[in-house]
């Protein structure tokens, strides 16, 4: 904790700032050298400060290209006295996003790594392999420092596996949410060594699907280093992730100790493993892994899971076939009743989803979105009760009007079988497309089927007795307990993300859909009780009453989405950029200029809740898109424009800003490379963070450039985005672009804009920006900086 407090006391550690490039680096080097002095003779410690320059393209956030210059890495190698040919890497990052202390993301991980280095170096037990500790200083700039290390540092060639320490929340348990690719031995290493396991292949497949707007250094080591690894992240309390509230006092000592115990144990296991030296030989297939209530982890090869899944599905299909085909005289009748029950089950699920989504859309349209953000129970009372009530209602109506002359016991049996069929089909399909998460379906086929076989005789002879109900509940205990445990993890991750997922996707629709899915899963083997009980009236009335009361309260606005509670804040995120814009024509003449404070709310509500506090932000100053300019003529720091509607942000007129370190943009040359091909060379110097936007004009195409691997990568919408950053000092940035254009369009072939972002120093905030931020309510986390946008045509 001492390391953590010291790092966060330095303040926000933005790449390029003295806090990141000097103060934090000096502190870490000082601590590492102190550890080196106290190390035993069994080990050697080497320290290297790397400041790489490089470029790469990435398909994150719709695709863009990154260029970095002179960013900082602190690399420490701990190896046996006689040296080591192979190494395992442990990675953290000490930089933070602007305007935040970055305790959980990721100072706590660097603190844990310092303590692990200290512990290992004092051990008299020699290691078999080296352990490389990378304290990287430019992760928040979209993974730049890790790219510089894995592609350029001489020690990178010896790395056979890595552990990446990250955060998507503040404290709590660290979740293993990515492993591999392939290399199941790495998961087995975690399973064998971790003292407090918390891992899920479900989280891995959700994260790698891209639906969560985040990425980690794991991608860089996997894609550019071809190295397998384990990705861990703190996930608790994501509401204050990347905000001013991410302070060291909010991370419990138990959480730090737990992470340290796990990571130290896994690193020691890997550093003494024979498999590390031959890791390439164990690169075969994926692995299914999941923890059981944090007590232990089950892991097995995906190919074994595939065989097991198909066998269990086949047994279920055989059981159901036998039920339908016997006696032979009633096959047609049995098939008809089973098909009807199967269809009604699917119909009840679909109608429930549609009903609840209609409610969610209604809530969004009337401006009450995110009412559950600070009160999660509201989402359960609203969407959970609606989903449960609708499911019960559909089956109650079916029982009353369609199955009124049927035997209740027989119908309960048929609907159990219908649910079993749905899960068996789902198991087969998910296994067929290769999802490791199909193991959930395995649980929902194997345990219910086994339970049914065990209690079938009791049910047939005595009906729905208390003994039957108890045995039924006991048989369902394992899958229900696991799904509820998994649901908690999913909601722990997803609910806070809804507050920073942009203005395009209605979060109520997403959360409502998620609640319906979990309700359907949990009710699938209990809906048959609708046909076994005498009446569902009391249950329906209770659920409906709770739903309508909650709905009225939500519509009244009593549940305010955000909270400034100092013990448990759930703030609204707002970005404010004091911007000066200048647009030039082909001859270099200034054709348009303006300045203002560009205001973006990071959730679906935009800034509707803030407008009453700042009356001048009204519909007359909504942002207008300059269609002819790249990215609508606004200084996006990252290409996230597709996540935000311009009608949900504002451009408040403000005085022009005059940075002390303005951008210097020069055209060095314009060369005719071949027939209809032109190369433009540029030189740019400016602050530590800049964004380059390129839009080929009509009739022209961007064919190549000096960035990344030479192949231009377009962002969503067709424009090209380049993210630039540099460390404390850097030479002017030189680059070229090559365009192909027909003679007809040889004059104006490209629009190119450069945005400069001032995240620290004298140029960071203007008096007007400070004044506006002071007026914002205390439940807002505002991140503000100054920037310029200059457009040129060539």
Coordinates of N, CA and C in Angstrom, one line a residue, residues 95-181:
X95 N 1.0 5.0 -16.2 CA 0.3 6.2 -16.7 C -1.2 6.1 -16.3
X96 N -1.9 7.3 -16.3 CA -3.3 7.3 -16.1 C -4.0 8.1 -17.1
X97 N -5.3 8.0 -17.2 CA -6.0 8.9 -18.1 C -6.0 10.3 -17.6
X98 N -6.1 11.3 -18.4 CA -6.0 12.7 -17.9 C -7.0 13.0 -16.8
X99 N -6.6 13.8 -15.8 CA -7.5 14.3 -14.8 C -7.9 13.2 -13.8
X100 N -7.2 12.1 -13.7 CA -7.6 11.1 -12.7 C -6.3 10.5 -12.0
X101 N -6.5 10.1 -10.8 CA -5.3 9.6 -10.1 C -4.9 8.2 -10.5
X102 N -5.8 7.4 -11.1 CA -5.5 6.1 -11.6 C -4.9 5.1 -10.6
X103 N -5.6 5.1 -9.4 CA -5.1 4.1 -8.4 C -5.3 2.7 -8.8
X104 N -6.6 2.4 -9.2 CA -6.9 1.0 -9.6 C -6.4 0.7 -11.0
X105 N -6.4 1.7 -11.9 CA -6.0 1.6 -13.3 C -4.8 2.6 -13.5
X106 N -3.6 2.2 -13.2 CA -3.2 0.8 -12.9 C -2.1 0.8 -11.8
X107 N -2.1 1.9 -11.0 CA -1.0 2.1 -10.0 C -1.0 0.9 -9.0
X108 N -2.2 0.3 -8.7 CA -2.2 -0.8 -7.7 C -1.5 -2.0 -8.3
X109 N -1.6 -2.2 -9.6 CA -0.9 -3.4 -10.2 C 0.6 -3.2 -10.2
X110 N 1.0 -1.9 -10.5 CA 2.5 -1.6 -10.4 C 3.0 -1.8 -9.0
X111 N 2.2 -1.4 -8.0 CA 2.6 -1.6 -6.6 C 2.7 -3.0 -6.3
X112 N 1.8 -3.8 -6.7 CA 1.8 -5.3 -6.5 C 3.1 -5.9 -7.1
X113 N 3.4 -5.4 -8.4 CA 4.6 -5.9 -9.0 C 5.8 -5.6 -8.3
X114 N 5.9 -4.4 -7.8 CA 7.1 -4.0 -7.0 C 7.3 -4.9 -5.8
X115 N 6.2 -5.2 -5.1 CA 6.2 -6.1 -3.9 C 6.6 -7.5 -4.3
X116 N 6.1 -8.0 -5.5 CA 6.5 -9.3 -6.0 C 7.9 -9.4 -6.3
X117 N 8.4 -8.3 -7.0 CA 9.9 -8.2 -7.3 C 10.7 -8.3 -6.0
X118 N 10.2 -7.6 -5.0 CA 10.9 -7.5 -3.7 C 10.9 -8.9 -3.1
X119 N 9.8 -9.6 -3.1 CA 9.7 -10.9 -2.5 C 10.6 -12.0 -3.2
X120 N 10.5 -12.0 -4.6 CA 11.2 -13.0 -5.3 C 12.7 -12.7 -5.2
X121 N 13.1 -11.4 -5.2 CA 14.6 -11.1 -5.2 C 15.2 -11.5 -3.8
X122 N 14.4 -11.5 -2.8 CA 14.9 -11.9 -1.4 C 14.9 -13.4 -1.2
X123 N 14.2 -14.1 -2.1 CA 14.1 -15.5 -1.9 C 15.5 -16.2 -2.2
X124 N 15.8 -17.2 -1.4 CA 17.1 -17.9 -1.6 C 16.9 -19.1 -2.6
X125 N 15.6 -19.3 -3.0 CA 15.3 -20.3 -3.9 C 15.5 -19.8 -5.3
X126 N 16.4 -20.4 -6.1 CA 16.6 -19.9 -7.5 C 15.5 -20.2 -8.4
X127 N 15.3 -19.4 -9.4 CA 14.3 -19.6 -10.4 C 14.9 -20.3 -11.6
X128 N 14.1 -21.0 -12.3 CA 14.6 -21.7 -13.5 C 14.6 -20.8 -14.7
X129 N 13.7 -19.9 -14.8 CA 13.6 -18.9 -15.9 C 13.6 -17.5 -15.3
X130 N 13.8 -16.5 -16.2 CA 13.8 -15.1 -15.8 C 12.4 -14.6 -15.7
X131 N 12.2 -13.6 -14.8 CA 10.9 -12.9 -14.7 C 11.2 -11.5 -15.2
X132 N 10.5 -11.0 -16.2 CA 10.7 -9.6 -16.6 C 9.5 -8.8 -16.2
X133 N 9.7 -7.7 -15.4 CA 8.7 -6.9 -15.0 C 8.7 -5.6 -15.8
X134 N 7.6 -5.4 -16.6 CA 7.5 -4.2 -17.4 C 6.5 -3.2 -16.8
X135 N 7.1 -2.1 -16.4 CA 6.3 -1.0 -15.9 C 6.1 0.0 -17.1
X136 N 5.0 -0.1 -17.8 CA 4.9 0.6 -19.0 C 4.2 2.0 -18.8
X137 N 4.7 3.0 -19.5 CA 4.2 4.3 -19.3 C 3.3 4.9 -20.3
X138 N 2.7 4.1 -21.1 CA 1.8 4.6 -22.2 C 0.8 3.6 -22.6
X139 N 0.0 3.1 -21.6 CA -1.1 2.1 -22.0 C -2.4 2.9 -22.3
X140 N -2.6 3.9 -21.5 CA -3.9 4.7 -21.8 C -3.9 5.4 -23.1
X141 N -2.7 5.5 -23.7 CA -2.7 6.0 -25.1 C -2.9 4.9 -26.1
X142 N -3.7 4.0 -25.7 CA -4.1 2.9 -26.6 C -2.9 2.0 -26.9
X143 N -2.3 1.5 -25.8 CA -1.4 0.3 -25.8 C -0.1 0.6 -26.5
X144 N 0.4 1.9 -26.5 CA 1.6 2.2 -27.2 C 2.8 1.7 -26.6
X145 N 3.0 1.8 -25.3 CA 4.3 1.4 -24.7 C 4.5 -0.1 -24.8
X146 N 3.5 -0.9 -24.6 CA 3.6 -2.3 -24.7 C 4.0 -2.7 -26.2
X147 N 3.5 -2.0 -27.2 CA 3.9 -2.3 -28.5 C 5.4 -1.9 -28.7
X148 N 5.9 -0.8 -28.2 CA 7.3 -0.4 -28.2 C 8.2 -1.5 -27.6
X149 N 7.7 -2.1 -26.5 CA 8.5 -3.1 -25.8 C 8.6 -4.4 -26.6
X150 N 7.4 -4.9 -26.9 CA 7.4 -6.3 -27.5 C 8.0 -6.3 -28.9
X151 N 8.0 -5.2 -29.6 CA 8.5 -5.2 -31.0 C 9.9 -4.7 -31.1
X152 N 10.4 -4.0 -30.0 CA 11.7 -3.4 -30.2 C 12.7 -3.8 -29.1
X153 N 12.3 -4.2 -27.9 CA 13.3 -4.4 -26.8 C 14.0 -5.8 -27.0
X154 N 15.3 -5.8 -26.7 CA 16.0 -7.0 -26.9 C 15.6 -8.1 -26.0
X155 N 15.1 -7.8 -24.8 CA 14.6 -8.9 -23.9 C 13.3 -9.5 -24.3
X156 N 12.6 -8.9 -25.2 CA 11.2 -9.4 -25.6 C 11.3 -10.7 -26.3
X157 N 12.5 -11.0 -27.0 CA 12.6 -12.2 -27.7 C 12.6 -13.5 -26.8
X158 N 13.0 -13.3 -25.5 CA 13.1 -14.4 -24.6 C 11.8 -14.7 -23.9
X159 N 10.7 -13.9 -24.1 CA 9.5 -14.1 -23.4 C 8.6 -15.2 -24.0
X160 N 8.2 -16.1 -23.2 CA 7.4 -17.3 -23.6 C 6.0 -17.2 -23.1
X161 N 5.7 -16.4 -22.2 CA 4.3 -16.2 -21.6 C 4.3 -14.9 -20.8
X162 N 3.1 -14.4 -20.6 CA 3.0 -13.1 -19.9 C 1.7 -13.1 -19.0
X163 N 1.8 -12.3 -18.0 CA 0.6 -12.0 -17.2 C 0.4 -10.5 -17.3
X164 N -0.8 -10.1 -17.7 CA -1.1 -8.6 -17.8 C -2.1 -8.2 -16.7
X165 N -1.7 -7.2 -16.0 CA -2.5 -6.7 -14.8 C -3.2 -5.5 -15.2
X166 N -4.6 -5.5 -15.1 CA -5.4 -4.4 -15.6 C -6.5 -4.1 -14.6
X167 N -7.4 -3.2 -15.0 CA -8.5 -2.8 -14.2 C -9.7 -2.3 -15.1
X168 N -10.9 -2.8 -14.7 CA -12.1 -2.3 -15.3 C -13.0 -1.7 -14.2
X169 N -12.5 -1.7 -13.0 CA -13.2 -1.2 -11.9 C -12.2 -0.8 -10.8
X170 N -12.6 -0.6 -9.6 CA -11.8 -0.1 -8.5 C -11.8 -1.1 -7.4
X171 N -10.7 -2.0 -7.3 CA -10.6 -2.9 -6.3 C -11.5 -4.2 -6.5
X172 N -11.7 -4.9 -5.4 CA -12.4 -6.1 -5.5 C -11.5 -7.3 -5.9
X173 N -12.1 -8.3 -6.5 CA -11.4 -9.5 -6.9 C -10.9 -9.2 -8.3
X174 N -9.7 -9.8 -8.6 CA -9.2 -9.6 -10.0 C -9.7 -10.9 -10.8
X175 N -10.3 -10.6 -11.9 CA -10.9 -11.6 -12.8 C -10.0 -12.0 -13.9
X176 N -9.8 -13.3 -14.1 CA -9.1 -13.7 -15.3 C -10.1 -13.7 -16.4
X177 N -10.0 -12.8 -17.4 CA -11.0 -12.7 -18.4 C -10.5 -12.9 -19.8
X178 N -9.2 -13.2 -19.9 CA -8.6 -13.6 -21.2 C -7.4 -14.5 -21.0
X179 N -7.3 -15.5 -21.8 CA -6.1 -16.4 -21.7 C -5.8 -16.8 -23.2
X180 N -4.6 -17.4 -23.3 CA -4.2 -17.9 -24.6 C -3.5 -16.8 -25.4
X181 N -3.7 -16.9 -26.8 CA -4.6 -17.8 -27.5 C -4.1 -19.2 -27.4

